[in-house]
Amino acid sequence: MPELPEVEVTRRCVAPLFEGRQIAQLRTTRDSYFFRTKPRALQRRLKQRTVQKLTRRGKYLIASLDDGSTLVLHLGMTGQLFGEGVSSPRLLSATARASLDPEKQESFKPDAHTHLQFEFADGGPRVFFRDVRKFGKVHWLAPDQEDPRLAKLGPDALKITGRQLARSLSSRKTPIKSLLLDQSVLAGVGNIYADEALFHAGIDPRRAGADLKAEECQALVKAVRRVLRRSIQTGGSSISDYINPDGADGQFQDERCVYGLTGQPCSQCQSPIQRLRQGQRSTHYCPACQI
Ligand SMILES: [Zn+2]
């Protein structure tokens, strides 16, 4: 599932293909739950609009259009947003991929899962939104309209300050691990990054949010930023992974200290990494380093 780093890597890749270009036409698949704005309306609203800026909030991508309206894109579980001409063998099934040698892998052709095809007035490369499982979403917003999901989001995980975090944790008895995953506290932290950040900050995942001291909130936002930035960097160097439907987190996987490493010795103290259930999720931590 794309997490903040993958969404940010996607944004950096496709922003140059969107920004400053006028949309000539949008092709879509038939109406489905992917479309929070109906295909017809979407086609009408986007025709001849110029994309001014592509930004990100949490895991949402937001295209600002020249008439003041916005287009909100969410990659969901398997969404892929990419430009034409990307040679992407990972878009093919494993068997199809195995039967092709690298030189013969053609660039992507829109298929039945390609829900959005942006065509531009300059006739240059198109941009595709493909989503096999359709958990992704597209939503057009009028200039004065607000997306209720966006309105509920807390500060972006890369931008939140220690003080902001301390304030929103101040009366919470919920374990800090669960609060890190709460998108209204901070937007964009998934399970792997929450576990890794708590390890780097030396904080026990079971502690109540309100129990964290100001210095600990400071250390935690720094750790969150560190793991996210590092993942963005490695995601940038293994760019094809972000369009991999089964994809994990690129090379960041190799740099994990606790996530998915139950029973292995901690890199700092050699104690075995422990696993526990919190809410519906697994938490991995070092009982000696995290207090
Ligand atoms: Zn340890």
CSV table of C-alpha atoms and ligand atoms in Angstrom, one decimal:
chain,number,residue,atom,x,y,z
A,1,MET,CA,0.0,0.0,0.0
A,2,PRO,CA,1.5,3.4,-0.9
A,3,GLU,CA,2.6,5.3,2.2
A,4,LEU,CA,3.6,8.9,2.4
A,5,PRO,CA,7.1,8.3,0.9
A,6,GLU,CA,5.7,6.5,-2.1
A,7,VAL,CA,3.1,9.2,-2.6
A,8,GLU,CA,5.7,11.9,-2.3
A,9,VAL,CA,8.0,10.0,-4.8
A,10,THR,CA,5.0,9.8,-7.2
A,11,ARG,CA,4.3,13.5,-6.8
A,12,ARG,CA,7.9,14.4,-7.6
A,13,CYS,CA,7.8,12.2,-10.7
A,14,VAL,CA,4.5,13.4,-12.1
A,15,ALA,CA,4.5,17.0,-11.0
A,16,PRO,CA,6.6,18.1,-14.0
A,17,LEU,CA,4.2,16.3,-16.3
A,18,PHE,CA,1.2,18.2,-14.8
A,19,GLU,CA,2.3,21.6,-13.8
A,20,GLY,CA,1.8,24.4,-16.4
A,21,ARG,CA,0.1,22.1,-18.9
A,22,GLN,CA,-3.4,22.5,-20.2
A,23,ILE,CA,-5.6,19.5,-20.2
A,24,ALA,CA,-7.1,18.9,-23.6
A,25,GLN,CA,-9.2,15.9,-22.7
A,26,LEU,CA,-9.7,13.4,-20.0
A,27,ARG,CA,-10.5,9.8,-20.9
A,28,THR,CA,-12.0,7.6,-18.2
A,29,THR,CA,-13.3,4.2,-17.5
A,30,ARG,CA,-17.0,3.7,-16.7
A,31,ASP,CA,-18.5,5.0,-13.5
A,32,SER,CA,-17.5,3.1,-10.4
A,33,TYR,CA,-16.7,3.7,-6.7
A,34,PHE,CA,-13.3,5.0,-7.9
A,35,PHE,CA,-15.1,8.2,-9.1
A,36,ARG,CA,-16.2,10.4,-6.2
A,37,THR,CA,-16.9,12.8,-9.0
A,38,LYS,CA,-18.8,11.2,-11.9
A,39,PRO,CA,-16.7,10.6,-15.1
A,40,ARG,CA,-18.9,12.9,-17.2
A,41,ALA,CA,-18.6,15.8,-14.7
A,42,LEU,CA,-14.9,15.2,-14.4
A,43,GLN,CA,-14.4,15.3,-18.1
A,44,ARG,CA,-16.4,18.5,-18.3
A,45,ARG,CA,-14.6,20.2,-15.4
A,46,LEU,CA,-11.1,19.4,-16.4
A,47,LYS,CA,-11.4,20.2,-20.1
A,48,GLN,CA,-9.0,23.1,-21.0
A,49,ARG,CA,-8.0,23.6,-17.4
A,50,THR,CA,-4.3,24.2,-16.7
A,51,VAL,CA,-2.7,22.5,-13.7
A,52,GLN,CA,-0.9,25.1,-11.7
A,53,LYS,CA,0.6,23.0,-8.9
A,54,LEU,CA,0.6,19.4,-7.7
A,55,THR,CA,1.0,19.2,-3.9
A,56,ARG,CA,0.6,16.5,-1.3
A,57,ARG,CA,-1.1,16.3,2.1
A,58,GLY,CA,-0.6,13.1,3.9
A,59,LYS,CA,-1.3,10.4,1.3
A,60,TYR,CA,-3.5,12.7,-0.9
A,61,LEU,CA,-2.3,14.4,-4.1
A,62,ILE,CA,-3.9,17.7,-4.9
A,63,ALA,CA,-3.8,19.4,-8.3
A,64,SER,CA,-4.6,23.1,-8.2
A,65,LEU,CA,-6.3,24.2,-11.4
A,66,ASP,CA,-6.3,27.7,-13.0
A,67,ASP,CA,-10.0,28.3,-12.3
A,68,GLY,CA,-9.5,27.9,-8.5
A,69,SER,CA,-10.9,24.4,-8.4
A,70,THR,CA,-8.9,21.4,-7.3
A,71,LEU,CA,-8.6,17.7,-8.2
A,72,VAL,CA,-7.9,15.4,-5.3
A,73,LEU,CA,-6.3,12.0,-6.1
A,74,HIS,CA,-5.8,9.2,-3.6
A,75,LEU,CA,-3.8,6.1,-4.6
A,76,GLY,CA,-5.6,3.7,-2.3
A,77,MET,CA,-4.0,0.3,-2.1
A,78,THR,CA,-2.9,-0.3,-5.6
A,79,GLY,CA,-3.2,3.0,-7.4
A,80,GLN,CA,-0.4,4.0,-9.9
A,81,LEU,CA,0.0,7.5,-11.3
A,82,PHE,CA,2.6,7.8,-14.0
A,83,GLY,CA,3.6,9.4,-17.2
A,84,GLU,CA,3.5,8.0,-20.7
A,85,GLY,CA,6.7,6.5,-21.9
A,86,VAL,CA,7.5,4.9,-18.6
A,87,SER,CA,9.0,1.5,-19.4
A,88,SER,CA,7.3,-0.4,-16.7
A,89,PRO,CA,7.6,-4.2,-16.8
A,90,ARG,CA,6.2,-4.2,-13.3
A,91,LEU,CA,2.8,-3.3,-14.7
A,92,LEU,CA,2.8,-6.7,-16.4
A,93,SER,CA,1.9,-9.9,-14.7
A,94,ALA,CA,4.9,-11.9,-13.5
A,95,THR,CA,4.5,-14.5,-16.3
A,96,ALA,CA,4.2,-11.9,-19.0
A,97,ARG,CA,7.3,-10.1,-17.5
A,98,ALA,CA,9.3,-13.3,-17.5
A,99,SER,CA,8.6,-13.9,-21.1
A,100,LEU,CA,10.0,-10.6,-22.2
A,101,ASP,CA,13.7,-9.6,-22.4
A,102,PRO,CA,14.3,-6.1,-21.1
A,103,GLU,CA,14.9,-4.6,-24.5
A,104,LYS,CA,11.5,-5.8,-25.7
A,105,GLN,CA,9.5,-4.5,-22.8
A,106,GLU,CA,7.3,-1.9,-24.4
A,107,SER,CA,6.1,1.3,-22.7
A,108,PHE,CA,2.8,1.1,-21.1
A,109,LYS,CA,-0.5,1.1,-23.1
A,110,PRO,CA,-3.7,2.1,-21.3
A,111,ASP,CA,-5.8,-0.9,-20.3
A,112,ALA,CA,-9.1,-1.6,-18.6
A,113,HIS,CA,-7.6,-0.6,-15.2
A,114,THR,CA,-6.5,2.8,-16.4
A,115,HIS,CA,-9.3,4.9,-15.0
A,116,LEU,CA,-7.9,8.3,-15.9
A,117,GLN,CA,-5.9,9.3,-19.0
A,118,PHE,CA,-5.0,13.0,-19.1
A,119,GLU,CA,-4.3,14.3,-22.6
A,120,PHE,CA,-2.7,17.7,-22.9
A,121,ALA,CA,-3.1,20.5,-25.4
A,122,ASP,CA,0.7,20.4,-26.2
A,123,GLY,CA,0.3,16.9,-27.5
A,124,GLY,CA,3.1,15.7,-25.2
A,125,PRO,CA,3.2,12.7,-22.9
A,126,ARG,CA,-0.1,11.7,-21.3
A,127,VAL,CA,-0.5,10.9,-17.6
A,128,PHE,CA,-2.3,7.8,-16.4
A,129,PHE,CA,-4.0,6.8,-13.2
A,130,ARG,CA,-4.2,3.0,-13.1
A,131,ASP,CA,-5.7,1.0,-10.3
A,132,VAL,CA,-6.4,-2.7,-10.4
A,133,ARG,CA,-8.4,-2.9,-7.2
A,134,LYS,CA,-10.1,0.5,-7.4
A,135,PHE,CA,-9.5,1.5,-3.8
A,136,GLY,CA,-8.0,4.7,-5.2
A,137,LYS,CA,-10.2,7.8,-5.5
A,138,VAL,CA,-10.6,10.9,-7.7
A,139,HIS,CA,-12.6,13.9,-6.5
A,140,TRP,CA,-13.1,17.3,-8.1
A,141,LEU,CA,-13.7,20.2,-5.8
A,142,ALA,CA,-15.2,23.6,-6.7
A,143,PRO,CA,-13.2,26.7,-5.6
A,144,ASP,CA,-15.1,27.1,-2.3
A,145,GLN,CA,-15.6,23.4,-1.6
A,146,GLU,CA,-13.8,21.4,1.0
A,147,ASP,CA,-13.1,17.6,1.0
A,148,PRO,CA,-14.3,16.3,4.3
A,149,ARG,CA,-11.5,13.7,4.4
A,150,LEU,CA,-8.9,16.3,3.8
A,151,ALA,CA,-10.5,18.6,6.4
A,152,LYS,CA,-10.0,15.9,9.0
A,153,LEU,CA,-6.3,15.5,8.4
A,154,GLY,CA,-3.8,16.6,11.0
A,155,PRO,CA,-0.5,18.4,10.0
A,156,ASP,CA,1.6,16.6,7.4
A,157,ALA,CA,4.0,14.1,9.0
A,158,LEU,CA,7.0,15.8,7.3
A,159,LYS,CA,6.0,19.2,8.6
A,160,ILE,CA,4.5,18.7,12.1
A,161,THR,CA,6.5,20.3,14.9
A,162,GLY,CA,7.3,18.8,18.3
A,163,ARG,CA,5.0,21.4,19.9
A,164,GLN,CA,2.1,20.6,17.6
A,165,LEU,CA,2.5,16.9,18.4
A,166,ALA,CA,2.7,17.5,22.1
A,167,ARG,CA,-0.5,19.6,22.0
A,168,SER,CA,-2.5,17.0,20.2
A,169,LEU,CA,-1.2,14.2,22.5
A,170,SER,CA,-1.8,16.1,25.7
A,171,SER,CA,-5.1,14.5,26.8
A,172,ARG,CA,-4.8,11.2,25.1
A,173,LYS,CA,-4.6,7.9,27.0
A,174,THR,CA,-4.3,5.9,23.8
A,175,PRO,CA,-0.9,4.2,23.2
A,176,ILE,CA,1.5,6.5,21.2
A,177,LYS,CA,1.9,3.8,18.5
A,178,SER,CA,-1.9,4.0,17.7
A,179,LEU,CA,-1.8,7.8,17.9
A,180,LEU,CA,0.9,7.9,15.3
A,181,LEU,CA,-1.3,6.0,12.9
A,182,ASP,CA,-4.3,8.4,13.6
A,183,GLN,CA,-4.4,10.6,10.5
A,184,SER,CA,-6.1,13.4,12.5
A,185,VAL,CA,-3.1,13.6,14.8
A,186,LEU,CA,-0.6,13.7,11.9
A,187,ALA,CA,-1.1,12.8,8.3
A,188,GLY,CA,0.8,10.1,6.4
A,189,VAL,CA,2.5,7.8,8.9
A,190,GLY,CA,1.9,4.1,8.2
A,191,ASN,CA,2.7,1.0,10.4
A,192,ILE,CA,6.3,0.5,9.3
A,193,TYR,CA,7.2,4.1,9.8
A,194,ALA,CA,5.5,4.4,13.2
A,195,ASP,CA,7.5,1.4,14.5
A,196,GLU,CA,10.8,2.6,13.1
A,197,ALA,CA,10.3,6.1,14.3
A,198,LEU,CA,9.5,5.0,17.9
A,199,PHE,CA,12.6,2.8,17.9
A,200,HIS,CA,14.8,5.7,16.8
A,201,ALA,CA,13.2,8.0,19.4
A,202,GLY,CA,13.7,5.3,22.1
A,203,ILE,CA,10.0,5.4,23.0
A,204,ASP,CA,8.0,2.4,24.2
A,205,PRO,CA,5.0,2.0,21.8
A,206,ARG,CA,2.6,1.2,24.6
A,207,ARG,CA,3.0,4.5,26.5
A,208,ALA,CA,0.0,6.8,26.6
A,209,GLY,CA,0.3,9.8,24.3
A,210,ALA,CA,-0.3,12.2,27.2
A,211,ASP,CA,2.7,10.6,29.0
A,212,LEU,CA,5.2,11.8,26.5
A,213,LYS,CA,7.4,14.7,27.6
A,214,ALA,CA,8.1,17.7,25.4
A,215,GLU,CA,11.6,16.5,24.6
A,216,GLU,CA,10.2,13.1,23.6
A,217,CYS,CA,7.7,14.7,21.2
A,218,GLN,CA,10.6,16.6,19.7
A,219,ALA,CA,12.7,13.5,19.3
A,220,LEU,CA,9.7,11.6,17.9
A,221,VAL,CA,8.9,14.2,15.1
A,222,LYS,CA,12.6,14.2,14.2
A,223,ALA,CA,12.6,10.4,14.0
A,224,VAL,CA,9.4,10.4,11.9
A,225,ARG,CA,10.9,12.9,9.5
A,226,ARG,CA,14.2,10.9,9.4
A,227,VAL,CA,12.5,7.6,8.5
A,228,LEU,CA,10.2,9.2,6.0
A,229,ARG,CA,12.9,11.2,4.3
A,230,ARG,CA,15.2,8.2,4.1
A,231,SER,CA,12.4,6.2,2.5
A,232,ILE,CA,11.7,9.0,0.0
A,233,GLN,CA,15.4,9.0,-1.0
A,234,THR,CA,15.5,5.3,-1.4
A,235,GLY,CA,12.1,5.2,-3.2
A,236,GLY,CA,13.5,7.8,-5.6
A,237,SER,CA,16.4,5.5,-6.5
A,238,SER,CA,14.1,2.5,-7.1
A,239,ILE,CA,11.4,4.4,-8.8
A,240,SER,CA,9.8,1.5,-10.6
A,241,ASP,CA,8.8,0.1,-7.2
A,242,TYR,CA,6.2,2.7,-6.6
A,243,ILE,CA,4.1,1.5,-9.5
A,244,ASN,CA,4.5,-2.1,-8.4
A,245,PRO,CA,1.0,-3.3,-7.4
A,246,ASP,CA,2.5,-5.7,-4.9
A,247,GLY,CA,5.2,-3.3,-4.0
A,248,ALA,CA,6.7,-2.7,-0.6
A,249,ASP,CA,8.8,0.3,0.3
A,250,GLY,CA,11.7,0.0,-2.1
A,251,GLN,CA,15.2,-0.2,-0.6
A,252,PHE,CA,14.0,1.2,2.7
A,253,GLN,CA,13.0,-2.4,3.5
A,254,ASP,CA,16.8,-3.1,3.9
A,255,GLU,CA,17.2,-0.3,6.5
A,256,ARG,CA,14.5,-1.5,9.0
A,257,CYS,CA,15.6,-1.8,12.6
A,258,VAL,CA,12.5,-3.4,14.1
A,259,TYR,CA,9.6,-3.7,11.6
A,260,GLY,CA,9.0,-7.3,10.7
A,261,LEU,CA,12.2,-8.4,12.5
A,262,THR,CA,10.6,-10.3,15.5
A,263,GLY,CA,13.1,-12.4,17.3
A,264,GLN,CA,16.1,-10.9,15.6
A,265,PRO,CA,18.8,-9.2,17.7
A,266,CYS,CA,18.4,-5.4,18.1
A,267,SER,CA,21.0,-3.5,16.2
A,268,GLN,CA,21.8,-1.4,19.3
A,269,CYS,CA,21.7,-3.9,22.2
A,270,GLN,CA,21.3,-7.4,20.7
A,271,SER,CA,18.0,-8.0,22.7
A,272,PRO,CA,15.5,-9.9,20.6
A,273,ILE,CA,12.9,-7.7,18.9
A,274,GLN,CA,9.4,-8.2,20.3
A,275,ARG,CA,6.1,-8.1,18.5
A,276,LEU,CA,2.7,-7.3,20.0
A,277,ARG,CA,-0.8,-6.4,18.8
A,278,GLN,CA,-2.1,-2.9,19.2
A,279,GLY,CA,-5.6,-2.3,17.8
A,280,GLN,CA,-5.7,-4.3,14.6
A,281,ARG,CA,-2.0,-3.8,13.9
A,282,SER,CA,1.3,-5.5,14.7
A,283,THR,CA,3.9,-3.4,16.6
A,284,HIS,CA,7.6,-4.3,16.6
A,285,TYR,CA,10.0,-2.9,19.2
A,286,CYS,CA,13.1,-3.4,21.3
A,287,PRO,CA,12.1,-3.9,25.0
A,288,ALA,CA,15.5,-2.7,26.2
A,289,CYS,CA,16.1,0.4,24.0
A,290,GLN,CA,12.5,1.7,24.0
A,291,ILE,CA,11.4,2.9,27.4
B,1,ZN,ZN,17.7,-2.6,21.7
